[in-house]
CSV table of C-alpha atoms and ligand atoms in Angstrom, one decimal:
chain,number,residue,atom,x,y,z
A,589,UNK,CA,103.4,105.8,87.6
A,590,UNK,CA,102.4,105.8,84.0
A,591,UNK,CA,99.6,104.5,81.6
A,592,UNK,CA,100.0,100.9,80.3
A,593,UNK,CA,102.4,100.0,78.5
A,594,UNK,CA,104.8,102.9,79.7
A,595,UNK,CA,107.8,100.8,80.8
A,596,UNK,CA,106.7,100.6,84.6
A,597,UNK,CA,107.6,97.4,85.4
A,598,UNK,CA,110.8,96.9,83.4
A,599,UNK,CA,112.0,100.3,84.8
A,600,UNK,CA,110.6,99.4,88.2
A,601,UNK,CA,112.8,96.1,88.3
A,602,UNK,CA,116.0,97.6,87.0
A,603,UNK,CA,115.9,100.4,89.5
A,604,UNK,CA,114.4,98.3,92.6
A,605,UNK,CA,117.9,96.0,91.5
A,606,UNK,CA,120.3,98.8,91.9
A,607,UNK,CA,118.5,100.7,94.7
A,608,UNK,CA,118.6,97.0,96.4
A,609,UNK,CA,114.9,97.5,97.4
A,610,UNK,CA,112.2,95.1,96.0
A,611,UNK,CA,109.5,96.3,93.5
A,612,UNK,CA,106.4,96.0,94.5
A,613,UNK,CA,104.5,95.6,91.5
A,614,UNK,CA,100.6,95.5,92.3
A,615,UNK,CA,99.3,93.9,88.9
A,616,UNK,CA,102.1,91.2,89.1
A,617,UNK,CA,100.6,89.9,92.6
A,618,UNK,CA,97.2,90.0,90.9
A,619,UNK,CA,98.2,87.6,88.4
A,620,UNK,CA,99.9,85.5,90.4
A,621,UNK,CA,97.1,85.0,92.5
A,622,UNK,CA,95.1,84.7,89.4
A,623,UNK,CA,97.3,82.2,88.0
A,624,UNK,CA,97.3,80.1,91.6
A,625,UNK,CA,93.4,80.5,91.7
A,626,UNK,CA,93.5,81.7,95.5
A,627,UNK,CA,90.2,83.7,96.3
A,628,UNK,CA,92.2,87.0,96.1
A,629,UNK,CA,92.9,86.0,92.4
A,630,UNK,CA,89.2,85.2,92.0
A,631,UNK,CA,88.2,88.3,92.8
A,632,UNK,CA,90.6,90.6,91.1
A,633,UNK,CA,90.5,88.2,87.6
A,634,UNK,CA,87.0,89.6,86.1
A,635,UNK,CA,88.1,93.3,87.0
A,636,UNK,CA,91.7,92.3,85.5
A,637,UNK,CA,90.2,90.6,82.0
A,638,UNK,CA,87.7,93.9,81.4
A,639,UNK,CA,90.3,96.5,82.0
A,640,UNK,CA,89.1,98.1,84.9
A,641,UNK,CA,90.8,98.9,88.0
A,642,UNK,CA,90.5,95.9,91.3
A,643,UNK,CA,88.7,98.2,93.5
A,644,UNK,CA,90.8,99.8,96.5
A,645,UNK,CA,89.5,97.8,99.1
A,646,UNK,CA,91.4,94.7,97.8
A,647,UNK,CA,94.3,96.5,96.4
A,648,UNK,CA,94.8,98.4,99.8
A,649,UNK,CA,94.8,95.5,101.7
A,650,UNK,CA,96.5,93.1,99.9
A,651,UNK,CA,99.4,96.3,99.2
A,652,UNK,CA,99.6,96.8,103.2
A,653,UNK,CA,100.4,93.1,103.6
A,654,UNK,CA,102.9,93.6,101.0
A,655,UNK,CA,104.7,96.4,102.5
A,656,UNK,CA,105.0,94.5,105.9
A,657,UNK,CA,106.8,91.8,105.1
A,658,UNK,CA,110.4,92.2,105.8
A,659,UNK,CA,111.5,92.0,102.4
A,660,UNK,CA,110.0,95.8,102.3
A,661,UNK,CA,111.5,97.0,105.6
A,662,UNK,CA,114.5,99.1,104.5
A,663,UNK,CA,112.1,100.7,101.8
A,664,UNK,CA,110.6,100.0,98.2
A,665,UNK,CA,110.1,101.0,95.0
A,666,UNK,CA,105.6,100.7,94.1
A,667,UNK,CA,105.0,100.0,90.4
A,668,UNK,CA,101.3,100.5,89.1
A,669,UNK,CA,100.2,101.8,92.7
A,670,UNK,CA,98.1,104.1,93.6
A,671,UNK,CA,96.1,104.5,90.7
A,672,UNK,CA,93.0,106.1,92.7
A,673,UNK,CA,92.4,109.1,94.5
A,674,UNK,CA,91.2,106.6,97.3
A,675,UNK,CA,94.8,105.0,96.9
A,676,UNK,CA,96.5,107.6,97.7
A,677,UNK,CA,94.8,108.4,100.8
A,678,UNK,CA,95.3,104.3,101.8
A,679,UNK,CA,99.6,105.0,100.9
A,680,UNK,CA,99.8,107.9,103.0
A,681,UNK,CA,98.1,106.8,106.0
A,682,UNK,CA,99.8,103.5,105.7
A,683,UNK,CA,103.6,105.2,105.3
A,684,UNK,CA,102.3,107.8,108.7
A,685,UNK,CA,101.3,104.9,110.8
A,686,UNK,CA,104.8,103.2,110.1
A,687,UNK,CA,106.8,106.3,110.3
A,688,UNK,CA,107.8,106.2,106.4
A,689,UNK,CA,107.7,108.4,104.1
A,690,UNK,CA,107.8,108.6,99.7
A,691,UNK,CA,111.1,109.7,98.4
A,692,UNK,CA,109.8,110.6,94.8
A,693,UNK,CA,106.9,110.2,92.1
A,694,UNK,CA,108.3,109.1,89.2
A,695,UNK,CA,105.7,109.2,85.8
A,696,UNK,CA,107.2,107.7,82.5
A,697,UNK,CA,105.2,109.0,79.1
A,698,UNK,CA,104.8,107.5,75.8
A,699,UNK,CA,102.3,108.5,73.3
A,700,UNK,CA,99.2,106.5,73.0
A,701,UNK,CA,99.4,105.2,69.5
A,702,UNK,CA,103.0,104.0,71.0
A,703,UNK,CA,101.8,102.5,73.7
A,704,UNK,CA,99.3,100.9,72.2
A,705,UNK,CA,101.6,99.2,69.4
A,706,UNK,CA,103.5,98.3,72.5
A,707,UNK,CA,101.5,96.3,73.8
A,708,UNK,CA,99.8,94.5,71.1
A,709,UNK,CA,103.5,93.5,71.0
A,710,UNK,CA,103.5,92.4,74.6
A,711,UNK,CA,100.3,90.3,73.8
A,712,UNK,CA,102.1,88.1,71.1
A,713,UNK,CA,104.9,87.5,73.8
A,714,UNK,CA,103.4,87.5,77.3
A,715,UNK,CA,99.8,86.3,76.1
A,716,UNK,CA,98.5,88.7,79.0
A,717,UNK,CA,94.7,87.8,79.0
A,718,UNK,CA,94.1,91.9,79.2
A,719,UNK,CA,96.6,92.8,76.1
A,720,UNK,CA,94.3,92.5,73.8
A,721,UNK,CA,93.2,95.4,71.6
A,722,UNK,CA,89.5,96.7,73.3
A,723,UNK,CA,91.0,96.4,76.4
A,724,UNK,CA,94.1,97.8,76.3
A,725,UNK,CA,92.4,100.8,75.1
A,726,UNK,CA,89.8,100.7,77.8
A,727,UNK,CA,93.0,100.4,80.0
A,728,UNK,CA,94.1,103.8,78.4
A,729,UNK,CA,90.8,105.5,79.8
A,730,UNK,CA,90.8,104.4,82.8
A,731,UNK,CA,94.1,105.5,83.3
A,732,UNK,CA,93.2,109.0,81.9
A,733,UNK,CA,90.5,109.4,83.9
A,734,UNK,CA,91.0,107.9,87.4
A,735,UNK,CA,95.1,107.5,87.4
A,736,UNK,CA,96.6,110.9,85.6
A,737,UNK,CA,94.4,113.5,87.3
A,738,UNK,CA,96.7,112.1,90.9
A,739,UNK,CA,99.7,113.8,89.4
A,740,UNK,CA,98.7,116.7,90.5
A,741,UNK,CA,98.6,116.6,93.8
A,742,UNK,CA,102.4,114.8,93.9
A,743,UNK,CA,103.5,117.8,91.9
A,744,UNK,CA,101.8,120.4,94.5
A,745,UNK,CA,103.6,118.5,97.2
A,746,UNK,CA,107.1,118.5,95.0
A,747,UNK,CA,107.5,114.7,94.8
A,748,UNK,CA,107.4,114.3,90.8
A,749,UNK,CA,109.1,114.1,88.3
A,750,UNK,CA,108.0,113.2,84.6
A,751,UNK,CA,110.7,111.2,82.2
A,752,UNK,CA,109.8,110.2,78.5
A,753,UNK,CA,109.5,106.2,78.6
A,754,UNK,CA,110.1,106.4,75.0
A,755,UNK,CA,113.6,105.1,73.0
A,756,UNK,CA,115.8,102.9,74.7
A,757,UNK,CA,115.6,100.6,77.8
A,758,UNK,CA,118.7,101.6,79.3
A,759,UNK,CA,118.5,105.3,78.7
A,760,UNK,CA,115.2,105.8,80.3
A,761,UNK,CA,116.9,103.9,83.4
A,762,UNK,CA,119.7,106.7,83.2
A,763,UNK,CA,117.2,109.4,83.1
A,764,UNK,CA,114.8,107.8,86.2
A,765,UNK,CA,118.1,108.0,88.0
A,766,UNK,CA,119.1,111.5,87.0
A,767,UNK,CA,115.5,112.5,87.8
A,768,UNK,CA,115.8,110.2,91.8
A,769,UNK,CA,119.2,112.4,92.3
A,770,UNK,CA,117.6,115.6,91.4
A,771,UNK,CA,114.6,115.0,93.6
A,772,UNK,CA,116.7,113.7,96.6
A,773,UNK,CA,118.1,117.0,96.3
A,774,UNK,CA,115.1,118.7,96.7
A,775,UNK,CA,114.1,116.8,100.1
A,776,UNK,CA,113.7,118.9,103.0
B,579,LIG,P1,99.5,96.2,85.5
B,579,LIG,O1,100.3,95.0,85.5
B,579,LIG,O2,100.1,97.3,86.4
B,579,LIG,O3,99.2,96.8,84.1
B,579,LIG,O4,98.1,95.8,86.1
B,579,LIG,C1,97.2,94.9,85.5
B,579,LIG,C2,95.8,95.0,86.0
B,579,LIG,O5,95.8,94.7,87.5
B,579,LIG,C3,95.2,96.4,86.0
B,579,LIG,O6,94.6,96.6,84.7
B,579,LIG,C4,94.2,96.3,87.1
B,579,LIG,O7,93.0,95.5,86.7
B,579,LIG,C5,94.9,95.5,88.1
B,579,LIG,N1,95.7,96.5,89.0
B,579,LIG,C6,97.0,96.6,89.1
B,579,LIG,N2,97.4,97.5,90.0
B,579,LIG,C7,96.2,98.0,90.4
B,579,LIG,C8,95.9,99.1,91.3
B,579,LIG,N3,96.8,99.8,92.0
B,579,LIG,N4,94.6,99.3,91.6
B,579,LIG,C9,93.6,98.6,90.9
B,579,LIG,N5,93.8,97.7,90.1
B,579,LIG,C10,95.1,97.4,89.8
């Protein structure tokens, strides 16, 4: 978890690589779909380009689908979901019907003004139809208001663990996996 522009899916891919688990990055399904036109990419596009949040219905589903295929069978690492309260309801009944369970929460932060300069930065290199300055920012408040107030309840339950996202790639990758050790640690 993190707000835009944290490092998610970077980190995500170099720790799904060594944990030999794929990342399940919710945005990057979106724009693929987007980019293939299918009528899931239809839908989520207009949601996408404003900076709001595809509501859960779509995300849930398409995100159980996700998690059945066998790829995701010996486990995962989910980048960019949940990002709702209703989200996190979805995961948990979807990990109790199948028996699984979340190892850890893992939140990167980076300063706004940082993030921001990040991905104006992105914009001129991905050309991400959502990287562009109103929207990033209304990306920031969304985040803010619907995404960081779910930390909480993964700290009450002992699942999280916050790492600055800021300074180098590769350190921040050592520190995710100092803070994955410490937490299997604390597993009961
Ligand atoms: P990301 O690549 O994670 O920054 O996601 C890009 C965009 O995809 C977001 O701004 C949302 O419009 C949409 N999206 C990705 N993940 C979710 C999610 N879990 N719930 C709702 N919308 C999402």
């Amino acid at each position: 978890m993190g707000p835009p522009g944290a490092g998610k899916g970077t980190q995500a891919t170099r720790l799904a690589d060594a944990l030999s688990v794929p990342a399940i990055s919710t945005g990057d399904i979106f724009r693929s779909n987007v980019a293939a036109g299918t009528p899931l990419g239809v839908q989520a596009q207009r949601y996408m380009n404003a900076g709001e949040y595809v509501p859960d219905s779509v995300t849930d589903a398409m995100l159980e689908a996700r998690l059945d295929e066998p790829e995701a069978a010996n486990g995962w690492l989910l980048d960019g979901y949940p990002r709702t309260v209703g989200q996190v309801a979805a995961l948990e009944a979807v990990l109790e019907a199948r028996s699984h369970r979340l190892n850890a929460v893992l939140v990167l932060t980076v300063d706004e003004e940082e993030l921001v300069q990040r991905l104006a930065k992105r914009a001129l290199t991905e050309g991400r139809a959502d990287d562009t300055e109103e929207v990033i920012r209304r990306r920031q408040e969304v985040y803010r208001a619907q995404t960081a107030p779910l930390l909480e309840s993964y700290e009450k339950r002992g699942l999280l663990t916050t790492v600055p996202g800021s300074g180098p790639v590769a350190k921040v990758t050592e520190s995710l996996f100092e803070a994955l050790s410490l937490s299997a640690t604390r597993q009961p």
